[in-house]
Amino acid sequence: MQPPLNQLVDYIKAAKVFRRNKKNVEFKILAALLYFFGLSLRKTSKYLSLFEEISHESVRIYYHRLKKVLKRPRKRERGLIAIDETKLKLEKKLIFVWAAIDIDTKECLAIWASESRGSFEAYVFLKEVLKYCKNKPEIVVDRGFWYKWALQRLGLKYRHETFGERNAVEGFFSRFKERTKRFWNRFPFRSSFDSVQSWIESFMAFYNYWRC
């Protein structure tokens, strides 16, 4: 379970996430949440500026930095994990975003962007997912050929599903795509690959905070 708002405020202050404290922490959290729920940076800035002046660049900074204090999933015994990937555009280039959802808790355990999609990328991502597992859980995947070698290499039990248990990760990506549609499923002009990874990690952090 994620901390209540007052505890989150204390975490942020203690961690000294923001160098300047001209605006109260609650205001910064609100700005990041409004952006997470679908407003653009400029619309978030415009609406909040009715109460207190705030730039769209400040909203962007709050969104990226707050993930540092939103707790990551803890390492625990896990039963079933659904994994999938989706395509996005980084300017004219196609990239892939991978996600893993714990079927029982509905937490997003990991999210990762890669420039290609194959057995090696599946292996790297699964290794990241296992950091949050005390055991070797069963994995649910679609029939993408890139999963088989990686799963067998890691000694993981798995099964293929089109629907059923995979609905959890499909639901996550549905929410994710609703958000990325705000910038036409491609990241803003001149976004770097690192900024994309930071953005999706922030999305995961806010998703888990709100969901759990």
PDB file of C-alpha atoms in Angstrom:
ATOM      1  CA  MET A   1       0.000   0.000   0.000  1.00  0.00           C
ATOM      2  CA  GLN A   2       1.270   3.457  -0.875  1.00  0.00           C
ATOM      3  CA  PRO A   3       1.514   6.165   1.810  1.00  0.00           C
ATOM      4  CA  PRO A   4      -1.307   8.679   2.367  1.00  0.00           C
ATOM      5  CA  LEU A   5      -0.792  12.217   1.093  1.00  0.00           C
ATOM      6  CA  ASN A   6       0.525  13.663   4.365  1.00  0.00           C
ATOM      7  CA  GLN A   7       3.121  10.885   4.617  1.00  0.00           C
ATOM      8  CA  LEU A   8       4.094  11.401   0.981  1.00  0.00           C
ATOM      9  CA  VAL A   9       4.607  15.108   1.689  1.00  0.00           C
ATOM     10  CA  ASP A  10       6.934  14.213   4.570  1.00  0.00           C
ATOM     11  CA  TYR A  11       8.901  11.827   2.316  1.00  0.00           C
ATOM     12  CA  ILE A  12       9.359  14.546  -0.292  1.00  0.00           C
ATOM     13  CA  LYS A  13      10.559  17.091   2.237  1.00  0.00           C
ATOM     14  CA  ALA A  14      12.955  14.639   3.876  1.00  0.00           C
ATOM     15  CA  ALA A  15      14.359  13.483   0.548  1.00  0.00           C
ATOM     16  CA  LYS A  16      14.900  17.080  -0.579  1.00  0.00           C
ATOM     17  CA  VAL A  17      13.676  16.245  -4.066  1.00  0.00           C
ATOM     18  CA  PHE A  18      13.223  19.932  -4.874  1.00  0.00           C
ATOM     19  CA  ARG A  19      16.013  22.441  -4.362  1.00  0.00           C
ATOM     20  CA  ARG A  20      13.623  25.355  -4.166  1.00  0.00           C
ATOM     21  CA  ASN A  21      10.543  25.450  -1.981  1.00  0.00           C
ATOM     22  CA  LYS A  22       8.744  28.548  -3.226  1.00  0.00           C
ATOM     23  CA  LYS A  23       5.624  26.434  -3.802  1.00  0.00           C
ATOM     24  CA  ASN A  24       4.223  24.029  -1.232  1.00  0.00           C
ATOM     25  CA  VAL A  25       4.674  20.324  -1.803  1.00  0.00           C
ATOM     26  CA  GLU A  26       0.927  19.611  -2.034  1.00  0.00           C
ATOM     27  CA  PHE A  27       0.724  22.005  -5.003  1.00  0.00           C
ATOM     28  CA  LYS A  28       3.566  20.186  -6.760  1.00  0.00           C
ATOM     29  CA  ILE A  29       1.908  16.807  -6.193  1.00  0.00           C
ATOM     30  CA  LEU A  30      -1.373  18.145  -7.595  1.00  0.00           C
ATOM     31  CA  ALA A  31       0.400  19.455 -10.700  1.00  0.00           C
ATOM     32  CA  ALA A  32       2.081  16.091 -11.333  1.00  0.00           C
ATOM     33  CA  LEU A  33      -1.168  14.174 -10.793  1.00  0.00           C
ATOM     34  CA  LEU A  34      -3.141  16.389 -13.177  1.00  0.00           C
ATOM     35  CA  TYR A  35      -0.509  15.776 -15.833  1.00  0.00           C
ATOM     36  CA  PHE A  36      -0.528  12.025 -15.114  1.00  0.00           C
ATOM     37  CA  PHE A  37      -4.316  11.898 -15.508  1.00  0.00           C
ATOM     38  CA  GLY A  38      -4.166  13.371 -18.988  1.00  0.00           C
ATOM     39  CA  LEU A  39      -3.810  17.141 -19.067  1.00  0.00           C
ATOM     40  CA  SER A  40      -0.975  18.507 -21.176  1.00  0.00           C
ATOM     41  CA  LEU A  41       1.878  20.362 -19.501  1.00  0.00           C
ATOM     42  CA  ARG A  42       0.529  23.674 -20.777  1.00  0.00           C
ATOM     43  CA  LYS A  43      -3.074  23.018 -19.744  1.00  0.00           C
ATOM     44  CA  THR A  44      -1.963  21.942 -16.273  1.00  0.00           C
ATOM     45  CA  SER A  45       0.063  25.131 -16.026  1.00  0.00           C
ATOM     46  CA  LYS A  46      -2.842  27.246 -17.318  1.00  0.00           C
ATOM     47  CA  TYR A  47      -5.445  25.839 -14.909  1.00  0.00           C
ATOM     48  CA  LEU A  48      -3.242  25.892 -11.823  1.00  0.00           C
ATOM     49  CA  SER A  49      -2.068  29.421 -12.617  1.00  0.00           C
ATOM     50  CA  LEU A  50      -5.612  30.548 -11.829  1.00  0.00           C
ATOM     51  CA  PHE A  51      -4.584  29.965  -8.192  1.00  0.00           C
ATOM     52  CA  GLU A  52      -0.808  30.329  -8.268  1.00  0.00           C
ATOM     53  CA  GLU A  53       1.575  31.048 -11.126  1.00  0.00           C
ATOM     54  CA  ILE A  54       3.292  27.926 -12.454  1.00  0.00           C
ATOM     55  CA  SER A  55       5.133  27.239 -15.717  1.00  0.00           C
ATOM     56  CA  HIS A  56       4.664  24.159 -17.879  1.00  0.00           C
ATOM     57  CA  GLU A  57       8.373  23.392 -17.422  1.00  0.00           C
ATOM     58  CA  SER A  58       7.832  23.260 -13.641  1.00  0.00           C
ATOM     59  CA  VAL A  59       5.017  20.741 -14.153  1.00  0.00           C
ATOM     60  CA  ARG A  60       7.364  18.583 -16.243  1.00  0.00           C
ATOM     61  CA  ILE A  61      10.045  18.700 -13.549  1.00  0.00           C
ATOM     62  CA  TYR A  62       7.570  17.765 -10.793  1.00  0.00           C
ATOM     63  CA  TYR A  63       6.309  14.783 -12.809  1.00  0.00           C
ATOM     64  CA  HIS A  64       9.795  13.402 -13.381  1.00  0.00           C
ATOM     65  CA  ARG A  65      11.218  14.056  -9.920  1.00  0.00           C
ATOM     66  CA  LEU A  66       8.364  12.802  -7.758  1.00  0.00           C
ATOM     67  CA  LYS A  67       8.958   9.213  -8.858  1.00  0.00           C
ATOM     68  CA  LYS A  68      12.024   9.266  -6.601  1.00  0.00           C
ATOM     69  CA  VAL A  69       9.833   9.210  -3.482  1.00  0.00           C
ATOM     70  CA  LEU A  70       6.955   7.085  -4.743  1.00  0.00           C
ATOM     71  CA  LYS A  71       7.775   3.617  -3.442  1.00  0.00           C
ATOM     72  CA  ARG A  72       8.773   0.956  -5.927  1.00  0.00           C
ATOM     73  CA  PRO A  73       7.171  -2.487  -5.561  1.00  0.00           C
ATOM     74  CA  ARG A  74       8.724  -4.486  -2.738  1.00  0.00           C
ATOM     75  CA  LYS A  75      10.408  -7.818  -3.253  1.00  0.00           C
ATOM     76  CA  ARG A  76       8.002 -10.602  -2.287  1.00  0.00           C
ATOM     77  CA  GLU A  77       6.644 -14.007  -3.249  1.00  0.00           C
ATOM     78  CA  ARG A  78       4.595 -13.636  -6.413  1.00  0.00           C
ATOM     79  CA  GLY A  79       2.229 -16.061  -8.098  1.00  0.00           C
ATOM     80  CA  LEU A  80       1.423 -14.955 -11.634  1.00  0.00           C
ATOM     81  CA  ILE A  81       2.819 -12.094 -13.696  1.00  0.00           C
ATOM     82  CA  ALA A  82       1.505 -10.890 -17.052  1.00  0.00           C
ATOM     83  CA  ILE A  83       3.994  -9.387 -19.485  1.00  0.00           C
ATOM     84  CA  ASP A  84       3.433  -7.550 -22.746  1.00  0.00           C
ATOM     85  CA  GLU A  85       4.906  -4.832 -24.930  1.00  0.00           C
ATOM     86  CA  THR A  86       3.546  -2.042 -27.102  1.00  0.00           C
ATOM     87  CA  LYS A  87       4.870   0.232 -29.849  1.00  0.00           C
ATOM     88  CA  LEU A  88       5.399   3.978 -29.651  1.00  0.00           C
ATOM     89  CA  LYS A  89       7.135   6.545 -31.808  1.00  0.00           C
ATOM     90  CA  LEU A  90      10.110   8.623 -30.783  1.00  0.00           C
ATOM     91  CA  GLU A  91       9.962  11.252 -33.518  1.00  0.00           C
ATOM     92  CA  LYS A  92      10.297   9.099 -36.696  1.00  0.00           C
ATOM     93  CA  LYS A  93      11.714   6.071 -34.892  1.00  0.00           C
ATOM     94  CA  LEU A  94       9.679   3.146 -33.569  1.00  0.00           C
ATOM     95  CA  ILE A  95      10.418   2.044 -29.988  1.00  0.00           C
ATOM     96  CA  PHE A  96       8.965  -0.651 -27.744  1.00  0.00           C
ATOM     97  CA  VAL A  97       7.655  -0.284 -24.200  1.00  0.00           C
ATOM     98  CA  TRP A  98       7.566  -3.416 -22.023  1.00  0.00           C
ATOM     99  CA  ALA A  99       5.481  -3.800 -18.857  1.00  0.00           C
ATOM    100  CA  ALA A 100       4.922  -6.480 -16.208  1.00  0.00           C
ATOM    101  CA  ILE A 101       1.804  -6.619 -14.006  1.00  0.00           C
ATOM    102  CA  ASP A 102       1.352  -8.754 -10.891  1.00  0.00           C
ATOM    103  CA  ILE A 103      -2.017 -10.449 -11.438  1.00  0.00           C
ATOM    104  CA  ASP A 104      -2.820 -10.563  -7.703  1.00  0.00           C
ATOM    105  CA  THR A 105      -1.792  -7.064  -6.590  1.00  0.00           C
ATOM    106  CA  LYS A 106      -2.257  -5.306  -9.977  1.00  0.00           C
ATOM    107  CA  GLU A 107       1.087  -3.538  -9.413  1.00  0.00           C
ATOM    108  CA  CYS A 108       3.243  -2.638 -12.352  1.00  0.00           C
ATOM    109  CA  LEU A 109       6.540  -4.281 -11.370  1.00  0.00           C
ATOM    110  CA  ALA A 110       8.682  -2.902 -14.170  1.00  0.00           C
ATOM    111  CA  ILE A 111       8.480  -0.802 -17.303  1.00  0.00           C
ATOM    112  CA  TRP A 112      11.204  -0.406 -19.894  1.00  0.00           C
ATOM    113  CA  ALA A 113      11.735   1.108 -23.324  1.00  0.00           C
ATOM    114  CA  SER A 114      13.899  -0.555 -25.955  1.00  0.00           C
ATOM    115  CA  GLU A 115      14.887   0.306 -29.492  1.00  0.00           C
ATOM    116  CA  SER A 116      14.239  -3.221 -30.735  1.00  0.00           C
ATOM    117  CA  ARG A 117      12.154  -6.245 -29.795  1.00  0.00           C
ATOM    118  CA  GLY A 118      13.714  -9.684 -29.603  1.00  0.00           C
ATOM    119  CA  SER A 119      14.808 -12.498 -27.309  1.00  0.00           C
ATOM    120  CA  PHE A 120      17.657 -10.478 -25.783  1.00  0.00           C
ATOM    121  CA  GLU A 121      15.371  -7.566 -24.902  1.00  0.00           C
ATOM    122  CA  ALA A 122      12.818  -9.991 -23.415  1.00  0.00           C
ATOM    123  CA  TYR A 123      15.614 -11.548 -21.321  1.00  0.00           C
ATOM    124  CA  VAL A 124      16.837  -8.165 -20.031  1.00  0.00           C
ATOM    125  CA  PHE A 125      13.309  -7.130 -19.111  1.00  0.00           C
ATOM    126  CA  LEU A 126      12.495 -10.404 -17.335  1.00  0.00           C
ATOM    127  CA  LYS A 127      15.698 -10.061 -15.291  1.00  0.00           C
ATOM    128  CA  GLU A 128      14.455  -6.652 -14.152  1.00  0.00           C
ATOM    129  CA  VAL A 129      11.045  -8.076 -13.222  1.00  0.00           C
ATOM    130  CA  LEU A 130      12.652 -10.824 -11.125  1.00  0.00           C
ATOM    131  CA  LYS A 131      14.288  -8.191  -8.897  1.00  0.00           C
ATOM    132  CA  TYR A 132      10.856  -7.815  -7.265  1.00  0.00           C
ATOM    133  CA  CYS A 133      10.257 -11.548  -6.807  1.00  0.00           C
ATOM    134  CA  LYS A 134      11.572 -13.778  -4.032  1.00  0.00           C
ATOM    135  CA  ASN A 135      10.585 -16.810  -6.071  1.00  0.00           C
ATOM    136  CA  LYS A 136      10.268 -17.723  -9.729  1.00  0.00           C
ATOM    137  CA  PRO A 137       6.646 -16.854 -10.561  1.00  0.00           C
ATOM    138  CA  GLU A 138       4.667 -18.177 -13.483  1.00  0.00           C
ATOM    139  CA  ILE A 139       4.613 -15.819 -16.455  1.00  0.00           C
ATOM    140  CA  VAL A 140       1.702 -15.167 -18.810  1.00  0.00           C
ATOM    141  CA  VAL A 141       2.632 -13.937 -22.291  1.00  0.00           C
ATOM    142  CA  ASP A 142       1.177 -13.777 -25.775  1.00  0.00           C
ATOM    143  CA  ARG A 143       2.659 -15.849 -28.589  1.00  0.00           C
ATOM    144  CA  GLY A 144       5.494 -13.459 -29.425  1.00  0.00           C
ATOM    145  CA  PHE A 145       8.408 -15.692 -30.430  1.00  0.00           C
ATOM    146  CA  TRP A 146      10.876 -13.459 -28.523  1.00  0.00           C
ATOM    147  CA  TYR A 147       9.679 -14.702 -25.124  1.00  0.00           C
ATOM    148  CA  LYS A 148      10.337 -18.441 -25.392  1.00  0.00           C
ATOM    149  CA  TRP A 149      14.154 -18.443 -25.255  1.00  0.00           C
ATOM    150  CA  ALA A 150      14.269 -15.812 -22.489  1.00  0.00           C
ATOM    151  CA  LEU A 151      11.759 -17.638 -20.300  1.00  0.00           C
ATOM    152  CA  GLN A 152      13.486 -20.967 -20.739  1.00  0.00           C
ATOM    153  CA  ARG A 153      16.911 -19.421 -20.120  1.00  0.00           C
ATOM    154  CA  LEU A 154      15.678 -18.069 -16.783  1.00  0.00           C
ATOM    155  CA  GLY A 155      13.962 -21.333 -15.862  1.00  0.00           C
ATOM    156  CA  LEU A 156      10.536 -19.728 -15.614  1.00  0.00           C
ATOM    157  CA  LYS A 157       7.224 -21.507 -16.035  1.00  0.00           C
ATOM    158  CA  TYR A 158       4.988 -19.794 -18.537  1.00  0.00           C
ATOM    159  CA  ARG A 159       1.810 -20.086 -20.516  1.00  0.00           C
ATOM    160  CA  HIS A 160       0.371 -18.376 -23.550  1.00  0.00           C
ATOM    161  CA  GLU A 161      -2.896 -16.467 -23.368  1.00  0.00           C
ATOM    162  CA  THR A 162      -4.637 -14.026 -25.627  1.00  0.00           C
ATOM    163  CA  PHE A 163      -7.190 -12.910 -23.048  1.00  0.00           C
ATOM    164  CA  GLY A 164      -7.887 -14.225 -19.538  1.00  0.00           C
ATOM    165  CA  GLU A 165      -5.133 -13.411 -17.048  1.00  0.00           C
ATOM    166  CA  ARG A 166      -3.393 -11.160 -19.585  1.00  0.00           C
ATOM    167  CA  ASN A 167      -6.254  -8.669 -19.212  1.00  0.00           C
ATOM    168  CA  ALA A 168      -4.328  -7.088 -16.334  1.00  0.00           C
ATOM    169  CA  VAL A 169      -1.432  -5.981 -18.524  1.00  0.00           C
ATOM    170  CA  GLU A 170      -3.803  -5.144 -21.385  1.00  0.00           C
ATOM    171  CA  GLY A 171      -5.675  -2.872 -18.972  1.00  0.00           C
ATOM    172  CA  PHE A 172      -2.433  -1.188 -17.953  1.00  0.00           C
ATOM    173  CA  PHE A 173      -1.489  -0.513 -21.558  1.00  0.00           C
ATOM    174  CA  SER A 174      -4.986   0.765 -22.271  1.00  0.00           C
ATOM    175  CA  ARG A 175      -4.482   3.388 -19.557  1.00  0.00           C
ATOM    176  CA  PHE A 176      -0.957   4.038 -20.812  1.00  0.00           C
ATOM    177  CA  LYS A 177      -2.122   4.581 -24.400  1.00  0.00           C
ATOM    178  CA  GLU A 178      -4.910   6.883 -23.244  1.00  0.00           C
ATOM    179  CA  ARG A 179      -2.166   9.048 -21.777  1.00  0.00           C
ATOM    180  CA  THR A 180       0.240   8.894 -24.720  1.00  0.00           C
ATOM    181  CA  LYS A 181      -2.552   9.737 -27.168  1.00  0.00           C
ATOM    182  CA  ARG A 182      -2.324  13.247 -25.757  1.00  0.00           C
ATOM    183  CA  PHE A 183       0.856  13.574 -27.796  1.00  0.00           C
ATOM    184  CA  TRP A 184      -0.280  11.356 -30.672  1.00  0.00           C
ATOM    185  CA  ASN A 185       1.496   8.232 -29.354  1.00  0.00           C
ATOM    186  CA  ARG A 186       4.858   9.806 -30.074  1.00  0.00           C
ATOM    187  CA  PHE A 187       6.991  11.622 -27.596  1.00  0.00           C
ATOM    188  CA  PRO A 188       7.424  15.390 -27.789  1.00  0.00           C
ATOM    189  CA  PHE A 189       9.791  16.871 -30.335  1.00  0.00           C
ATOM    190  CA  ARG A 190      13.484  16.311 -29.551  1.00  0.00           C
ATOM    191  CA  SER A 191      12.814  13.931 -26.661  1.00  0.00           C
ATOM    192  CA  SER A 192      15.876  11.837 -25.843  1.00  0.00           C
ATOM    193  CA  PHE A 193      15.706   8.107 -25.212  1.00  0.00           C
ATOM    194  CA  ASP A 194      16.645   8.764 -21.568  1.00  0.00           C
ATOM    195  CA  SER A 195      13.780  11.225 -21.160  1.00  0.00           C
ATOM    196  CA  VAL A 196      11.374   8.618 -22.564  1.00  0.00           C
ATOM    197  CA  GLN A 197      12.580   6.078 -19.990  1.00  0.00           C
ATOM    198  CA  SER A 198      12.215   8.658 -17.224  1.00  0.00           C
ATOM    199  CA  TRP A 199       8.688   9.536 -18.413  1.00  0.00           C
ATOM    200  CA  ILE A 200       7.463   5.935 -18.451  1.00  0.00           C
ATOM    201  CA  GLU A 201       9.039   5.237 -15.036  1.00  0.00           C
ATOM    202  CA  SER A 202       7.149   8.247 -13.678  1.00  0.00           C
ATOM    203  CA  PHE A 203       3.960   6.921 -15.259  1.00  0.00           C
ATOM    204  CA  MET A 204       4.504   3.566 -13.536  1.00  0.00           C
ATOM    205  CA  ALA A 205       5.191   5.253 -10.173  1.00  0.00           C
ATOM    206  CA  PHE A 206       2.022   7.355 -10.315  1.00  0.00           C
ATOM    207  CA  TYR A 207      -0.013   4.418 -11.624  1.00  0.00           C
ATOM    208  CA  ASN A 208       1.038   2.246  -8.689  1.00  0.00           C
ATOM    209  CA  TYR A 209       0.503   5.078  -6.199  1.00  0.00           C
ATOM    210  CA  TRP A 210      -3.011   5.760  -7.434  1.00  0.00           C
ATOM    211  CA  ARG A 211      -3.989   2.150  -8.097  1.00  0.00           C
ATOM    212  CA  CYS A 212      -2.629   0.620  -4.913  1.00  0.00           C
TER     213      CYS A 212
END
